mmCIF file of C-alpha atoms in Angstrom:
data_model
loop_
_atom_site.group_PDB
_atom_site.id
_atom_site.type_symbol
_atom_site.label_atom_id
_atom_site.label_comp_id
_atom_site.label_asym_id
_atom_site.label_seq_id
_atom_site.Cartn_x
_atom_site.Cartn_y
_atom_site.Cartn_z
ATOM 1 C CA MET A 1139 201.133 123.039 -37.208
ATOM 2 C CA ALA A 1140 202.628 126.158 -38.871
ATOM 3 C CA PHE A 1141 204.334 129.274 -37.306
ATOM 4 C CA LEU A 1142 203.795 132.639 -39.044
ATOM 5 C CA PHE A 1143 205.285 135.944 -38.280
ATOM 6 C CA PHE A 1144 203.481 139.194 -38.291
ATOM 7 C CA GLY A 1145 205.231 142.393 -37.201
ATOM 8 C CA GLY A 1146 207.635 140.250 -35.145
ATOM 9 C CA LYS A 1147 204.907 138.403 -33.419
ATOM 10 C CA ARG A 1148 204.775 134.572 -33.805
ATOM 11 C CA ARG A 1149 201.417 133.109 -34.793
ATOM 12 C CA ILE A 1150 200.433 129.435 -34.412
ATOM 13 C CA THR A 1151 198.342 128.270 -37.204
ATOM 14 C CA LYS A 1152 196.543 125.123 -38.566
ATOM 15 C CA GLY A 1153 195.732 124.801 -42.307
ATOM 16 C CA PHE A 1154 192.738 123.444 -44.139
ATOM 17 C CA PHE A 1155 191.185 123.197 -47.571
ATOM 18 C CA VAL A 1156 187.835 124.607 -48.735
ATOM 19 C CA ASN A 1157 186.018 123.211 -51.697
ATOM 20 C CA SER A 1158 184.032 125.573 -53.665
ATOM 21 C CA LEU A 1159 181.335 125.253 -56.300
ATOM 22 C CA GLY A 1160 181.100 128.673 -57.382
ATOM 23 C CA ASN A 1161 181.431 129.710 -61.105
ATOM 24 C CA LYS A 1162 183.849 129.425 -63.788
ATOM 25 C CA GLN A 1163 186.306 131.950 -62.161
ATOM 26 C CA THR A 1164 185.832 131.191 -58.563
ATOM 27 C CA ARG A 1165 185.093 127.415 -58.088
ATOM 28 C CA GLY A 1166 187.932 125.162 -57.073
ATOM 29 C CA ILE A 1167 190.007 124.389 -53.913
ATOM 30 C CA TYR A 1168 191.103 127.217 -51.500
ATOM 31 C CA THR A 1169 193.715 127.041 -48.835
ATOM 32 C CA PHE A 1170 193.446 128.772 -45.490
ATOM 33 C CA GLN A 1171 194.936 128.842 -42.005
ATOM 34 C CA ILE A 1172 193.360 129.567 -38.684
ATOM 35 C CA ASP A 1173 195.385 131.392 -35.938
ATOM 36 C CA VAL A 1174 194.698 128.965 -32.936
ATOM 37 C CA GLU A 1175 195.108 131.823 -30.461
ATOM 38 C CA ASN A 1176 192.464 134.028 -31.715
ATOM 39 C CA GLY A 1177 190.552 132.411 -34.455
ATOM 40 C CA GLU A 1178 191.588 134.684 -37.347
ATOM 41 C CA LEU A 1179 191.000 132.984 -40.695
ATOM 42 C CA LEU A 1180 193.928 133.642 -43.208
ATOM 43 C CA PHE A 1181 193.623 133.123 -46.998
ATOM 44 C CA LYS A 1182 196.531 131.417 -48.752
ATOM 45 C CA LYS A 1183 195.873 130.258 -52.181
ATOM 46 C CA HIS A 1184 193.111 129.398 -54.796
ATOM 47 C CA PHE A 1185 193.340 126.391 -57.127
ATOM 48 C CA VAL A 1186 190.870 126.632 -60.145
ATOM 49 C CA THR A 1187 189.531 123.177 -60.991
ATOM 50 C CA PRO A 1188 187.867 122.058 -64.226
ATOM 51 C CA SER A 1189 184.746 120.989 -62.549
ATOM 52 C CA ASP A 1190 182.847 121.297 -59.115
ATOM 53 C CA PRO A 1191 184.800 119.876 -56.019
ATOM 54 C CA PHE A 1192 182.080 118.510 -53.690
ATOM 55 C CA TYR A 1193 183.546 116.256 -51.030
ATOM 56 C CA ALA A 1194 187.039 115.622 -49.757
ATOM 57 C CA PHE A 1195 188.876 113.392 -47.422
ATOM 58 C CA ASN A 1196 192.528 112.778 -46.593
ATOM 59 C CA PHE A 1197 193.983 109.383 -47.662
ATOM 60 C CA GLY A 1198 197.476 109.201 -45.853
ATOM 61 C CA ARG A 1199 199.620 111.883 -47.580
ATOM 62 C CA PHE A 1200 197.010 112.256 -50.478
ATOM 63 C CA SER A 1201 193.692 114.113 -50.396
ATOM 64 C CA CYS A 1202 190.775 112.593 -52.335
ATOM 65 C CA ILE A 1203 188.142 114.917 -53.721
ATOM 66 C CA THR A 1204 184.826 113.860 -55.495
ATOM 67 C CA TYR A 1205 183.553 116.091 -58.173
ATOM 68 C CA ARG A 1206 180.074 116.985 -59.051
ATOM 69 C CA ASN A 1207 179.015 116.470 -62.764
ATOM 70 C CA ARG A 1208 177.906 119.748 -63.973
ATOM 71 C CA THR A 1209 178.052 119.069 -67.684
ATOM 72 C CA GLY A 1210 176.442 115.578 -68.094
ATOM 73 C CA SER A 1211 179.593 114.321 -69.854
ATOM 74 C CA ILE A 1212 181.032 111.028 -68.849
ATOM 75 C CA ASP A 1213 184.392 112.790 -68.624
ATOM 76 C CA ASP A 1214 183.020 114.852 -65.747
ATOM 77 C CA GLY A 1215 182.327 113.797 -61.962
ATOM 78 C CA GLY A 1216 184.224 111.078 -60.389
ATOM 79 C CA ILE A 1217 187.037 111.012 -57.732
ATOM 80 C CA CYS A 1218 190.578 112.541 -58.044
ATOM 81 C CA GLU A 1219 193.486 111.716 -55.747
ATOM 82 C CA TYR A 1220 196.007 114.430 -55.273
ATOM 83 C CA SER A 1221 199.413 115.032 -53.702
ATOM 84 C CA ALA A 1222 198.472 118.333 -51.957
ATOM 85 C CA THR A 1223 200.200 121.086 -49.864
ATOM 86 C CA ALA A 1224 199.216 124.596 -49.073
ATOM 87 C CA GLU A 1225 200.946 125.689 -52.419
ATOM 88 C CA THR A 1226 200.664 122.751 -54.772
ATOM 89 C CA LEU A 1227 197.909 120.361 -56.018
ATOM 90 C CA ALA A 1228 199.215 117.520 -58.129
ATOM 91 C CA LEU A 1229 197.034 114.828 -59.730
ATOM 92 C CA VAL A 1230 197.976 111.322 -58.708
ATOM 93 C CA SER A 1231 195.139 109.152 -60.077
ATOM 94 C CA ARG A 1232 191.388 109.570 -61.118
ATOM 95 C CA ALA A 1233 188.415 107.043 -61.022
ATOM 96 C CA THR A 1234 184.947 107.424 -62.463
ATOM 97 C CA ASP A 1235 182.067 105.395 -63.649
ATOM 98 C CA LYS A 1236 180.397 107.193 -66.559
ATOM 99 C CA GLY A 1237 181.005 110.565 -64.992
ATOM 100 C CA LYS A 1238 178.806 109.995 -61.912
ATOM 101 C CA THR A 1239 178.690 112.274 -58.799
ATOM 102 C CA TYR A 1240 179.717 111.020 -55.565
ATOM 103 C CA VAL A 1241 178.545 112.812 -52.272
ATOM 104 C CA HIS A 1242 180.697 110.943 -49.703
ATOM 105 C CA ALA A 1243 183.589 108.352 -49.898
ATOM 106 C CA CYS A 1244 185.972 106.299 -47.586
ATOM 107 C CA THR A 1245 188.534 103.606 -47.990
ATOM 108 C CA ASN A 1246 188.954 100.337 -46.183
ATOM 109 C CA GLY A 1247 192.115 101.165 -44.363
ATOM 110 C CA ASP A 1248 194.959 103.619 -44.196
ATOM 111 C CA LEU A 1249 197.419 104.499 -47.045
ATOM 112 C CA ASP A 1250 199.577 101.277 -46.337
ATOM 113 C CA THR A 1251 196.540 98.811 -46.012
ATOM 114 C CA ALA A 1252 193.620 100.001 -48.133
ATOM 115 C CA ASN A 1253 192.880 98.341 -51.360
ATOM 116 C CA LYS A 1254 189.435 99.619 -51.857
ATOM 117 C CA LEU A 1255 187.547 103.015 -52.043
ATOM 118 C CA PHE A 1256 183.802 103.206 -51.355
ATOM 119 C CA ALA A 1257 181.442 105.987 -52.563
ATOM 120 C CA VAL A 1258 177.852 106.807 -52.601
ATOM 121 C CA ASP A 1259 176.048 108.188 -55.492
ATOM 122 C CA TYR A 1260 173.040 110.053 -54.135
ATOM 123 C CA TYR A 1261 171.357 110.795 -57.397
ATOM 124 C CA ASN A 1262 171.530 107.209 -58.994
ATOM 125 C CA GLY A 1263 171.031 105.384 -55.541
ATOM 126 C CA GLU A 1264 174.244 103.417 -55.553
ATOM 127 C CA VAL A 1265 177.291 102.636 -53.434
ATOM 128 C CA VAL A 1266 180.228 101.692 -55.711
ATOM 129 C CA VAL A 1267 183.687 99.962 -54.983
ATOM 130 C CA PHE A 1268 186.871 101.325 -56.624
ATOM 131 C CA LYS A 1269 190.215 99.206 -56.526
ATOM 132 C CA ILE A 1270 193.211 100.792 -55.046
ATOM 133 C CA GLU A 1271 196.571 99.573 -56.184
ATOM 134 C CA LYS A 1272 199.925 100.880 -55.360
ATOM 135 C CA LYS A 1273 198.276 103.625 -53.446
ATOM 136 C CA LYS A 1274 196.408 104.706 -56.616
ATOM 137 C CA LEU A 1275 192.719 104.685 -57.591
ATOM 138 C CA ILE A 1276 192.472 102.196 -60.469
ATOM 139 C CA LYS A 1277 188.883 101.296 -61.551
ATOM 140 C CA LYS A 1278 185.359 100.345 -60.560
ATOM 141 C CA ILE A 1279 185.176 96.858 -59.430
ATOM 142 C CA GLY A 1280 181.701 96.602 -57.581
ATOM 143 C CA GLU A 1281 178.388 98.359 -57.084
ATOM 144 C CA TYR A 1282 175.139 97.830 -55.137
ATOM 145 C CA LYS A 1283 172.019 99.689 -56.323
ATOM 146 C CA PHE A 1284 169.300 100.495 -53.897
ATOM 147 C CA THR A 1285 165.602 100.223 -54.560
ATOM 148 C CA GLY A 1286 162.450 101.538 -52.799
ATOM 149 C CA LYS A 1287 161.294 104.866 -51.341
ATOM 150 C CA GLY A 1288 160.131 106.423 -48.119
ATOM 151 C CA VAL A 1289 156.929 107.997 -46.850
ATOM 152 C CA ASP A 1290 157.745 111.494 -48.033
ATOM 153 C CA SER A 1291 156.788 111.373 -51.652
ATOM 154 C CA VAL A 1292 159.071 114.302 -52.530
ATOM 155 C CA LYS A 1293 162.072 114.087 -50.193
ATOM 156 C CA GLN A 1294 162.124 110.198 -50.059
ATOM 157 C CA ALA A 1295 161.043 109.340 -53.663
ATOM 158 C CA LEU A 1296 164.261 107.611 -54.182
ATOM 159 C CA PRO A 1297 166.773 105.865 -51.751
ATOM 160 C CA TYR A 1298 169.073 108.727 -51.770
ATOM 161 C CA PRO A 1299 172.267 107.289 -50.014
ATOM 162 C CA THR A 1300 174.189 110.052 -48.288
ATOM 163 C CA TYR A 1301 177.007 108.578 -46.169
ATOM 164 C CA VAL A 1302 179.293 105.497 -46.131
ATOM 165 C CA ASP A 1303 181.792 104.352 -43.561
ATOM 166 C CA PHE A 1304 182.802 101.204 -41.758
ATOM 167 C CA LEU A 1305 181.370 100.180 -38.109
ATOM 168 C CA PRO A 1306 183.934 100.305 -35.371
ATOM 169 C CA GLY A 1307 186.117 97.263 -34.965
ATOM 170 C CA GLN A 1308 184.238 95.645 -37.955
ATOM 171 C CA ASP A 1309 184.864 94.792 -41.681
ATOM 172 C CA LYS A 1310 181.276 95.850 -42.037
ATOM 173 C CA LEU A 1311 180.381 98.592 -44.321
ATOM 174 C CA TYR A 1312 177.405 100.833 -43.522
ATOM 175 C CA VAL A 1313 175.483 103.169 -45.967
ATOM 176 C CA VAL A 1314 173.198 105.883 -44.673
ATOM 177 C CA SER A 1315 170.032 105.899 -46.838
ATOM 178 C CA LEU A 1316 167.895 109.064 -46.430
ATOM 179 C CA GLY A 1317 165.142 107.784 -48.691
ATOM 180 C CA LEU A 1318 164.759 104.398 -47.087
ATOM 181 C CA ASP A 1319 165.143 105.526 -43.508
ATOM 182 C CA LYS A 1320 167.711 102.834 -43.018
ATOM 183 C CA ILE A 1321 171.434 102.195 -41.896
ATOM 184 C CA CYS A 1322 172.252 99.502 -44.520
ATOM 185 C CA LEU A 1323 174.993 97.050 -43.685
ATOM 186 C CA PHE A 1324 177.253 95.319 -46.000
ATOM 187 C CA ASP A 1325 179.707 92.564 -46.164
ATOM 188 C CA VAL A 1326 182.553 93.355 -48.745
ATOM 189 C CA LYS A 1327 184.079 90.501 -50.653
ATOM 190 C CA GLU A 1328 187.677 90.553 -51.812
ATOM 191 C CA ASP A 1329 186.702 91.048 -55.433
ATOM 192 C CA GLY A 1330 184.627 94.190 -54.549
ATOM 193 C CA THR A 1331 181.247 92.395 -54.454
ATOM 194 C CA LEU A 1332 178.874 93.950 -51.781
ATOM 195 C CA VAL A 1333 176.545 91.603 -49.946
ATOM 196 C CA TYR A 1334 173.639 93.141 -48.170
ATOM 197 C CA ASP A 1335 173.054 92.325 -44.558
ATOM 198 C CA ASN A 1336 169.352 92.650 -44.120
ATOM 199 C CA VAL A 1337 169.410 91.021 -40.648
ATOM 200 C CA ASN A 1338 171.508 93.495 -39.051
ATOM 201 C CA SER A 1339 170.708 96.526 -41.026
ATOM 202 C CA LEU A 1340 168.996 99.286 -38.770
ATOM 203 C CA SER A 1341 165.457 100.512 -39.772
ATOM 204 C CA LEU A 1342 164.663 103.957 -38.372
ATOM 205 C CA LYS A 1343 161.341 105.741 -37.604
ATOM 206 C CA SER A 1344 159.524 106.344 -40.870
ATOM 207 C CA GLY A 1345 160.027 109.850 -42.174
ATOM 208 C CA ASN A 1346 163.398 110.530 -40.306
ATOM 209 C CA GLY A 1347 165.387 110.872 -43.320
ATOM 210 C CA PRO A 1348 168.902 110.076 -41.837
ATOM 211 C CA ARG A 1349 171.764 112.026 -43.518
ATOM 212 C CA LYS A 1350 174.725 111.015 -41.358
ATOM 213 C CA MET A 1351 175.867 108.606 -38.632
ATOM 214 C CA ILE A 1352 179.069 108.916 -36.445
ATOM 215 C CA PHE A 1353 180.327 107.116 -33.403
ATOM 216 C CA ASN A 1354 182.000 108.236 -30.157
ATOM 217 C CA GLN A 1355 185.701 107.520 -29.537
ATOM 218 C CA ASP A 1356 184.923 104.174 -27.678
ATOM 219 C CA GLY A 1357 182.812 103.043 -30.612
ATOM 220 C CA ASN A 1358 179.844 101.967 -28.291
ATOM 221 C CA ARG A 1359 177.505 104.943 -29.081
ATOM 222 C CA ALA A 1360 176.011 105.912 -32.490
ATOM 223 C CA TYR A 1361 174.670 109.224 -33.379
ATOM 224 C CA ILE A 1362 172.351 109.509 -36.229
ATOM 225 C CA MET A 1363 171.507 112.963 -37.682
ATOM 226 C CA ASN A 1364 167.884 112.874 -39.099
ATOM 227 C CA GLU A 1365 167.452 115.622 -41.961
ATOM 228 C CA LEU A 1366 163.772 115.398 -42.331
ATOM 229 C CA THR A 1367 162.805 115.626 -38.668
ATOM 230 C CA SER A 1368 165.669 117.732 -37.357
ATOM 231 C CA THR A 1369 166.630 115.312 -34.655
ATOM 232 C CA ILE A 1370 169.439 113.236 -33.459
ATOM 233 C CA ASP A 1371 169.012 109.638 -32.364
ATOM 234 C CA VAL A 1372 171.560 108.333 -29.805
ATOM 235 C CA TYR A 1373 171.973 104.479 -29.886
ATOM 236 C CA LYS A 1374 173.873 102.145 -27.715
ATOM 237 C CA TYR A 1375 175.919 100.152 -30.058
ATOM 238 C CA GLU A 1376 177.768 96.619 -29.498
ATOM 239 C CA ASN A 1377 178.440 93.822 -32.103
ATOM 240 C CA LEU A 1378 176.078 94.857 -34.649
ATOM 241 C CA LYS A 1379 173.275 95.638 -32.273
ATOM 242 C CA PHE A 1380 171.683 99.026 -31.920
ATOM 243 C CA GLU A 1381 169.560 100.162 -29.064
ATOM 244 C CA LEU A 1382 167.792 103.555 -29.055
ATOM 245 C CA MET A 1383 168.614 105.586 -25.943
ATOM 246 C CA GLN A 1384 167.542 109.197 -26.798
ATOM 247 C CA THR A 1385 166.212 111.513 -29.412
ATOM 248 C CA VAL A 1386 166.864 115.197 -29.269
ATOM 249 C CA ASP A 1387 166.180 118.209 -31.532
ATOM 250 C CA THR A 1388 169.037 119.584 -33.556
ATOM 251 C CA TYR A 1389 167.843 123.063 -32.500
ATOM 252 C CA PRO A 1390 165.792 124.643 -29.700
ATOM 253 C CA LYS A 1391 162.256 124.278 -31.312
ATOM 254 C CA ASP A 1392 160.580 125.745 -28.255
ATOM 255 C CA ASP A 1393 161.916 129.165 -29.702
ATOM 256 C CA ASP A 1394 160.322 128.707 -33.145
ATOM 257 C CA ASP A 1395 159.762 125.719 -35.365
ATOM 258 C CA TYR A 1396 161.481 125.972 -38.766
ATOM 259 C CA ASP A 1397 159.488 123.677 -41.137
ATOM 260 C CA ASP A 1398 162.150 124.032 -43.681
ATOM 261 C CA ASN A 1399 165.061 123.279 -41.495
ATOM 262 C CA ALA A 1400 167.603 120.548 -42.409
ATOM 263 C CA PRO A 1401 170.562 119.681 -40.137
ATOM 264 C CA THR A 1402 173.630 119.518 -42.444
ATOM 265 C CA ASP A 1403 176.666 118.200 -40.274
ATOM 266 C CA ILE A 1404 177.412 116.590 -36.902
ATOM 267 C CA LEU A 1405 180.860 116.485 -35.424
ATOM 268 C CA PHE A 1406 182.459 115.751 -31.973
ATOM 269 C CA ASN A 1407 185.351 117.812 -30.556
ATOM 270 C CA LEU A 1408 188.792 116.192 -29.934
ATOM 271 C CA GLU A 1409 188.088 115.252 -26.464
ATOM 272 C CA GLY A 1410 184.506 113.687 -27.358
ATOM 273 C CA ASN A 1411 182.670 115.657 -24.471
ATOM 274 C CA HIS A 1412 181.092 118.184 -26.936
ATOM 275 C CA LEU A 1413 178.904 117.619 -30.107
ATOM 276 C CA TYR A 1414 178.242 120.295 -32.584
ATOM 277 C CA VAL A 1415 175.526 120.296 -35.256
ATOM 278 C CA THR A 1416 174.771 122.802 -38.145
ATOM 279 C CA ASN A 1417 171.143 123.604 -39.138
ATOM 280 C CA ASN A 1418 170.187 124.959 -42.565
ATOM 281 C CA GLY A 1419 167.003 126.894 -42.159
ATOM 282 C CA HIS A 1420 167.439 127.861 -38.494
ATOM 283 C CA ASP A 1421 170.920 128.881 -39.678
ATOM 284 C CA SER A 1422 172.561 127.972 -36.743
ATOM 285 C CA LEU A 1423 175.695 126.163 -34.890
ATOM 286 C CA VAL A 1424 174.343 124.189 -31.965
ATOM 287 C CA LEU A 1425 176.430 122.859 -29.001
ATOM 288 C CA PHE A 1426 175.431 119.632 -26.943
ATOM 289 C CA ASP A 1427 177.342 118.360 -23.892
ATOM 290 C CA VAL A 1428 178.027 114.663 -24.175
ATOM 291 C CA GLU A 1429 177.198 112.927 -20.905
ATOM 292 C CA GLU A 1430 179.057 110.015 -19.258
ATOM 293 C CA ASP A 1431 176.347 107.650 -20.836
ATOM 294 C CA GLY A 1432 176.613 109.239 -24.117
ATOM 295 C CA THR A 1433 173.336 111.043 -24.158
ATOM 296 C CA LEU A 1434 173.233 114.676 -25.094
ATOM 297 C CA THR A 1435 172.405 117.738 -23.243
ATOM 298 C CA TYR A 1436 171.563 120.962 -25.072
ATOM 299 C CA LEU A 1437 173.950 123.910 -24.107
ATOM 300 C CA ASP A 1438 173.894 126.737 -26.624
ATOM 301 C CA PHE A 1439 173.436 127.965 -30.116
ATOM 302 C CA GLU A 1440 174.879 130.813 -32.267
ATOM 303 C CA ASP A 1441 173.338 132.187 -35.544
ATOM 304 C CA THR A 1442 175.379 131.629 -38.685
ATOM 305 C CA SER A 1443 175.254 132.928 -42.285
ATOM 306 C CA PRO A 1444 172.807 131.377 -44.482
ATOM 307 C CA ASP A 1445 173.051 127.657 -45.327
ATOM 308 C CA PRO A 1446 175.790 126.278 -43.083
ATOM 309 C CA VAL A 1447 176.862 122.944 -44.712
ATOM 310 C CA ASP A 1448 180.022 121.882 -43.026
ATOM 311 C CA MET A 1449 182.246 122.209 -40.078
ATOM 312 C CA LEU A 1450 185.976 121.721 -38.835
ATOM 313 C CA ILE A 1451 186.945 121.785 -35.151
ATOM 314 C CA TYR A 1452 190.528 122.589 -33.732
ATOM 315 C CA ASN A 1453 191.487 122.179 -30.164
ATOM 316 C CA GLU A 1454 194.744 124.094 -29.727
ATOM 317 C CA GLU A 1455 196.332 126.381 -27.222
ATOM 318 C CA GLY A 1456 193.654 125.846 -24.729
ATOM 319 C CA ASN A 1457 191.049 126.983 -27.194
ATOM 320 C CA GLU A 1458 188.364 125.084 -29.145
ATOM 321 C CA TRP A 1459 187.655 126.759 -32.510
ATOM 322 C CA ILE A 1460 184.867 125.833 -34.935
ATOM 323 C CA ILE A 1461 184.996 126.781 -38.428
ATOM 324 C CA VAL A 1462 181.639 126.722 -40.359
ATOM 325 C CA ALA A 1463 181.210 126.909 -44.114
ATOM 326 C CA CYS A 1464 178.001 128.553 -45.405
ATOM 327 C CA GLN A 1465 177.165 127.688 -48.875
ATOM 328 C CA LYS A 1466 174.438 130.273 -49.706
ATOM 329 C CA GLY A 1467 176.203 132.844 -47.405
ATOM 330 C CA GLY A 1468 179.422 132.441 -49.433
ATOM 331 C CA ILE A 1469 181.491 132.531 -46.471
ATOM 332 C CA ILE A 1470 183.469 130.635 -43.798
ATOM 333 C CA GLU A 1471 183.278 131.609 -40.198
ATOM 334 C CA SER A 1472 185.102 130.916 -37.083
ATOM 335 C CA TYR A 1473 183.633 130.357 -33.554
ATOM 336 C CA ARG A 1474 184.852 129.666 -30.141
ATOM 337 C CA PHE A 1475 183.745 127.515 -27.395
ATOM 338 C CA ALA A 1476 183.769 129.688 -24.198
ATOM 339 C CA SER A 1477 184.224 127.613 -21.152
ATOM 340 C CA GLU A 1478 184.664 130.636 -18.977
ATOM 341 C CA LYS A 1479 181.236 131.709 -19.749
ATOM 342 C CA GLY A 1480 179.610 128.406 -18.729
ATOM 343 C CA GLY A 1481 179.722 126.622 -21.961
ATOM 344 C CA MET A 1482 178.751 128.991 -24.789
ATOM 345 C CA VAL A 1483 179.435 129.169 -28.378
ATOM 346 C CA ILE A 1484 180.867 132.837 -29.485
ATOM 347 C CA GLU A 1485 181.138 134.215 -32.877
ATOM 348 C CA THR A 1486 184.501 135.808 -33.586
ATOM 349 C CA GLU A 1487 185.020 138.717 -35.663
ATOM 350 C CA TYR A 1488 186.901 136.757 -38.305
ATOM 351 C CA SER A 1489 185.271 135.372 -41.632
ATOM 352 C CA CYS A 1490 186.492 135.018 -45.308
ATOM 353 C CA MET A 1491 184.375 135.330 -48.437
ATOM 354 C CA VAL A 1492 184.246 131.965 -50.644
ATOM 355 C CA ASN A 1493 181.935 131.638 -53.328
ATOM 356 C CA GLU A 1494 179.482 128.642 -52.432
ATOM 357 C CA PRO A 1495 181.833 126.570 -50.029
ATOM 358 C CA VAL A 1496 180.531 123.107 -49.550
ATOM 359 C CA SER A 1497 183.096 121.132 -47.690
ATOM 360 C CA MET A 1498 186.423 121.433 -45.615
ATOM 361 C CA THR A 1499 189.303 119.286 -44.825
ATOM 362 C CA PRO A 1500 192.398 119.854 -42.598
ATOM 363 C CA PHE A 1501 195.825 119.958 -44.217
ATOM 364 C CA ILE A 1502 197.526 116.459 -44.364
ATOM 365 C CA ASN A 1503 199.915 116.590 -41.275
ATOM 366 C CA ASN A 1504 198.945 120.157 -41.037
ATOM 367 C CA PHE A 1505 202.090 121.503 -42.906
#
């Protein structure tokens, strides 16, 4: 948390990075702060990058960023590890496999314990393993290539893995496959070999096209965001077993059915009692209440600029702020959860223009 002073008044702010595809002049990594008392967004700095930063996550005191290969060169793409602050961005290490593009990634522990990084290649249908040594990315040591397709001949013509993480309390890796309608589970060997667990992998309804799966704080409920059906499946989860509890729409379809809609992100607030979803097509930020049993109750939605793709949530100073990045709209916008109005999402007057923002991450330790 930072303290800024404007006209003698102290502002309490939290910082975050924005990755932008943009063009040669505008693409790169932007740093912003949000005033957690009124939701104002404050631009700080722009770092121009040689290629397109796509996805980012914090790895201890470092920031790991995947790059989209826009040139076709084997020197493009891959993952970079940075020592990052609001004012500096210093390359620590880089790993790549023939210039491939990774849309999501994670590690198998924190900065002191992790020895592997896992990344999914949407376009080539692979999950890959990189070695971490002395807190640096070293080289690729393993991969698993998916095969097959789904019922949609266009959107599921290939496996299209979209998301990778570990199951709660397990050393079991999971990969969300949009094309196969599956949550694919893997055992990870010490040498980086991935062993597919067909018995415990979760098959979804054909044509769902899952994009992301997250868990509640207790790790006993799984929430799968389905891109092709604009739905969320809520599962009871325990010891590798999934039991479907509920399926809800990601936007109020009784108003109008957007055939071209695709939900793009799903995220809990800090307390875990609210779930937010962004929709591209309906162009909305949707709020759900999380009931005691983990099921969802629709509360409200607010319109966004075109193509919302990513979210951040800050709970500070008695407020719940939601920041949304809209790729086609070329903007980041702030919203507030208004408990005093019965549980609504309210658009603030604050936004900042960013050419094609695609992902956001909070500052490390929020310096």
